[in-house]
XYZ file of C-alpha atoms in Angstrom:
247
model
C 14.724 34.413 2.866
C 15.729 36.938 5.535
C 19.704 36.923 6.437
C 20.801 34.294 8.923
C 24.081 33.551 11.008
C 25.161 29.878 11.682
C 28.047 29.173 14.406
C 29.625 26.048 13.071
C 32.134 24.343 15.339
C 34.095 21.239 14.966
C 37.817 19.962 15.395
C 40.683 18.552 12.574
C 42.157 14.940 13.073
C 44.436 13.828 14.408
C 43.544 16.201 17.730
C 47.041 15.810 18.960
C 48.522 17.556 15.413
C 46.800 20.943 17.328
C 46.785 22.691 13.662
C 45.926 26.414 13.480
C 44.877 28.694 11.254
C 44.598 32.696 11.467
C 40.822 34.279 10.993
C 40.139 34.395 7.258
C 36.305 35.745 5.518
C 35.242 34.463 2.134
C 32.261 35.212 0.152
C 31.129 31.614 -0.965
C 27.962 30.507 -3.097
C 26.236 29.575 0.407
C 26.883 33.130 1.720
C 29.965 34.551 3.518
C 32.178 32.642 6.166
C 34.760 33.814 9.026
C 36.690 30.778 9.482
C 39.364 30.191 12.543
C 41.500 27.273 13.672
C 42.957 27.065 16.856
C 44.849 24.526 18.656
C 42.639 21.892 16.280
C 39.219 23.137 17.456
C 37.431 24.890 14.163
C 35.015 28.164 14.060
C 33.342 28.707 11.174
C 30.819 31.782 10.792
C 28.157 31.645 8.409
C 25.548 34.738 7.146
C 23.415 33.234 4.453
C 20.572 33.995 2.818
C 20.053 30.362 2.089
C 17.304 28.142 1.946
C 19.279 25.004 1.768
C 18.866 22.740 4.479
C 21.459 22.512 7.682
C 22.650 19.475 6.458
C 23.981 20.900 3.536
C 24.867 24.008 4.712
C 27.367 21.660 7.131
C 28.685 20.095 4.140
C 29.726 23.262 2.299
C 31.085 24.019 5.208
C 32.883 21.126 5.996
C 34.419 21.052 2.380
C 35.967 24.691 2.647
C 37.198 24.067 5.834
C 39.225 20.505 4.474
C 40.096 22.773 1.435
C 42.216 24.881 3.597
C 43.301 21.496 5.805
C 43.912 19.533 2.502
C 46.800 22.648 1.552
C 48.412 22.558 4.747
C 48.434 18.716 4.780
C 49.715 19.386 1.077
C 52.737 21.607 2.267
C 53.459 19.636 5.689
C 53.327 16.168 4.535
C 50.130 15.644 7.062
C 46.883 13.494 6.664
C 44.187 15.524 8.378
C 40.259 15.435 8.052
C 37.664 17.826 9.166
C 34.837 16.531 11.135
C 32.101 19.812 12.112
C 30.207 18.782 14.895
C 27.831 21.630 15.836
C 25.680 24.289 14.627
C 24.094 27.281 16.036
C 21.219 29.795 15.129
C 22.909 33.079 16.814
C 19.189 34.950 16.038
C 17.687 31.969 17.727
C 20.133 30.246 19.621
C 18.760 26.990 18.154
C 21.473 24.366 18.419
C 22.048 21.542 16.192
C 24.403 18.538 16.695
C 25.222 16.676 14.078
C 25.869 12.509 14.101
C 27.980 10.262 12.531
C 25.093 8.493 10.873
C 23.242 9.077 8.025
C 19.544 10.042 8.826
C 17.630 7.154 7.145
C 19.799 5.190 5.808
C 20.945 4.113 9.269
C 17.708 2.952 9.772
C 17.363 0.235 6.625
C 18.014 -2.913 9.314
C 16.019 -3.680 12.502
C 18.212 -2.984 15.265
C 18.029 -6.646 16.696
C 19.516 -7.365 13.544
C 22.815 -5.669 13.749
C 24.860 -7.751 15.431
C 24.309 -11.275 13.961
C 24.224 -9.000 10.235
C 27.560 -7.835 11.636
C 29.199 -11.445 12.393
C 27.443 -12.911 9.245
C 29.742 -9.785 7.263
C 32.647 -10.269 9.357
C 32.564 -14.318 8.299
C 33.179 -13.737 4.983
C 36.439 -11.315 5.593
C 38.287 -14.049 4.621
C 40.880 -15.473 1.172
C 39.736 -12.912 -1.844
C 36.549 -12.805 -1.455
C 37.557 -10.818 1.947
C 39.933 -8.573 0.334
C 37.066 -7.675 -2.311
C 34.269 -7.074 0.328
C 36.492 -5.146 3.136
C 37.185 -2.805 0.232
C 33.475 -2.323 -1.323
C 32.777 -1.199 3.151
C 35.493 0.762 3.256
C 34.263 2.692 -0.383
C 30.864 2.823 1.270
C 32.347 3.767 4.966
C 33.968 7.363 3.106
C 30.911 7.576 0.862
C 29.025 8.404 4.105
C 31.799 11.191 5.242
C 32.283 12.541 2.326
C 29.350 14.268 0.930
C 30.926 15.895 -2.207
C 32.509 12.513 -3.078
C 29.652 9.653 -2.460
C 29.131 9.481 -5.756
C 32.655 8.375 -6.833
C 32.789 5.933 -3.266
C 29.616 4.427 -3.834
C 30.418 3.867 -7.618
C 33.822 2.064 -6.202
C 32.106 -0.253 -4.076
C 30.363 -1.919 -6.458
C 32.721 -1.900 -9.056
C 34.863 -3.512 -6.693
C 32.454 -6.412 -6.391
C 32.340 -6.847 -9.905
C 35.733 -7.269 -10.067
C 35.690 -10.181 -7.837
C 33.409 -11.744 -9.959
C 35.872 -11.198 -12.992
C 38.429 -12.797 -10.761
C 36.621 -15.671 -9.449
C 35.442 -16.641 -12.979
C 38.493 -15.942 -15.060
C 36.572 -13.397 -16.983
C 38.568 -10.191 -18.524
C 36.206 -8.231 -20.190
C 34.647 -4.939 -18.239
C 31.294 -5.506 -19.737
C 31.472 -9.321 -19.116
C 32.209 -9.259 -15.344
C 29.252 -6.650 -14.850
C 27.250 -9.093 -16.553
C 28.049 -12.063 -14.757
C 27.584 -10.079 -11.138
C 23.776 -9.292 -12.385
C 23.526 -13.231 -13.191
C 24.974 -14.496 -9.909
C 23.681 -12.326 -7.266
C 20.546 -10.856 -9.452
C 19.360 -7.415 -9.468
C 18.751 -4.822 -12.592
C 21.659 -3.217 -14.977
C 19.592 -0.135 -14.110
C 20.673 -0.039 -10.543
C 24.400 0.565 -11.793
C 23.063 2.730 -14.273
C 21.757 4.959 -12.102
C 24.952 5.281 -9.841
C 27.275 5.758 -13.357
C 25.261 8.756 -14.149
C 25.786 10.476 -11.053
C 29.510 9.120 -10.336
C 30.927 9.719 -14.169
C 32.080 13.240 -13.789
C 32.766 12.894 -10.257
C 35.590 10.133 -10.764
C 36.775 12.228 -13.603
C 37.572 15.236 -11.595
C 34.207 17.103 -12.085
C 33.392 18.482 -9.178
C 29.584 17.440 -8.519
C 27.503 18.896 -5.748
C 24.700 16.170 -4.475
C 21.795 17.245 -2.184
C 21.414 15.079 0.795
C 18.253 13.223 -1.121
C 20.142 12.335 -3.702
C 23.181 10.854 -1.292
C 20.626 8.755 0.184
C 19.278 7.542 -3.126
C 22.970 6.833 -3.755
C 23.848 4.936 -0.806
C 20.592 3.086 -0.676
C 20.825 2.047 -4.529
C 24.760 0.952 -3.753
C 23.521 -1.230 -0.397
C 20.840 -3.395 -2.191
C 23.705 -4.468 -4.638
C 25.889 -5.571 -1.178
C 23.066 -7.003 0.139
C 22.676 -9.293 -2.228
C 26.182 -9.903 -2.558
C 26.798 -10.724 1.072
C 23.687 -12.822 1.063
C 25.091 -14.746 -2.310
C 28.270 -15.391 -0.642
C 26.340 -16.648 2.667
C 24.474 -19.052 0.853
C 27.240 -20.126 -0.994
C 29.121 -21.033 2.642
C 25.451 -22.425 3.691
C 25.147 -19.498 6.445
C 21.682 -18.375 6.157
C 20.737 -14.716 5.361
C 18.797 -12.495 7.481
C 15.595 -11.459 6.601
C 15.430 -9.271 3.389
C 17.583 -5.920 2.419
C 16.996 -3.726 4.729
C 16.243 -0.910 1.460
């Protein structure tokens, strides 16, 4: 593939921190990068011979940016995160903004849906069983900003379910409580499975790249289990569910 340059441009949270950071090149496996920071606003310069997609180009990006963040917040005591919101061609001038979605898996319900899928969630944020479910979003909320670490989030979220099945039936044993999730809200052991063998090194401090098809797998495979866990908890309060999983 012939050479090409990619303008990335973003900003580092909290805006109001107004971090900077000196002009620094680096070869990485992508290609080589001229990164800046000033006053919080982030430049990023990539040549690449690539073929990878611009998605994943953004994420490589993204991660050696928060490297750098991640050791100042180390030194300073600060929580910062980098968000990269454009992209341009500078052959082409091709411009590319990026969302805070996920393309396609933002698209699993019917719009109409949302908001009564929304409340039904929201009515069940309540005692343990709230505790349990607010964590398993909040596991699925990073898994979608963090490309490098969905894996290990989505992995969480539904381990965190099956430990509120352990808890709400007394039961102590690992293998026991994923058993009696499969029983209550149905489903196949090779749906976990399948999340294990990509999350295993990840929460063991492998680092694991992912493509963006296999994120969406991922997230997809971790959103049925929810599904059917929020829809088992509904039916259990007699609210009824709405329609069928949106995956």
């Amino acid at each position: 593939m012939t050479k090409q340059t990619i303008h990335f441009t973003g900003t580092v949270h909290p805006e109001r921190a107004c971090v900077n950071i000196p002009k620094l090149s680096v070869d990485l496996n992508i290609g080589q990068i001229e990164i800046e920071i000033g006053c919080s606003v982030v430049s990023a310069i990539l040549s690449t011979e690539s073929s990878t997609d611009i998605v994943t180009l953004k994420n490589g990006v993204t991660d050696f940016v928060a490297g750098i963040i991640d050791a100042l917040g180390y030194v300073n005591g600060c929580g910062y995160f980098v968000e990269i919101k454009h992209a341009a061609y500078m052959e082409t001038s091709e411009c590319v903004t990026f969302g805070v979605n996920f393309p396609i898996f933002n698209e699993r319900y019917p719009k109409k849906e949302w908001d009564e899928r929304v409340n039904n969630i929201v009515s069940l944020m309540t005692g343990q069983r709230g505790l349990y479910l607010s964590r398993a979003l909040a596991d699925i909320r990073e898994a979608i900003r963090s490309a490098k670490d969905t894996a290990f989030f989505v992995f969480r979220a539904i381990e965190t379910l099956k430990q509120y099945f352990g808890h709400k039936f007394g039961i102590s044993d690992d293998g026991e409580k994923w058993l009696k999730m499969t029983q209550e809200i149905g489903g196949d052991k090779r749906e976990t499975e399948f999340i294990r063998s990509f999350s295993d090194d990840n929460r063991h401090g492998v680092p694991v790249a992912l493509t963006a098809n296999e994120r969406l797998k991922l997230l997809k495979t971790a959103s049925r289990i929810i599904d059917r866990f929020i829809e088992y908890e509904l039916t259990n309060q007699s609210l009824k569910p709405i329609g069928n999983s949106g995956v």
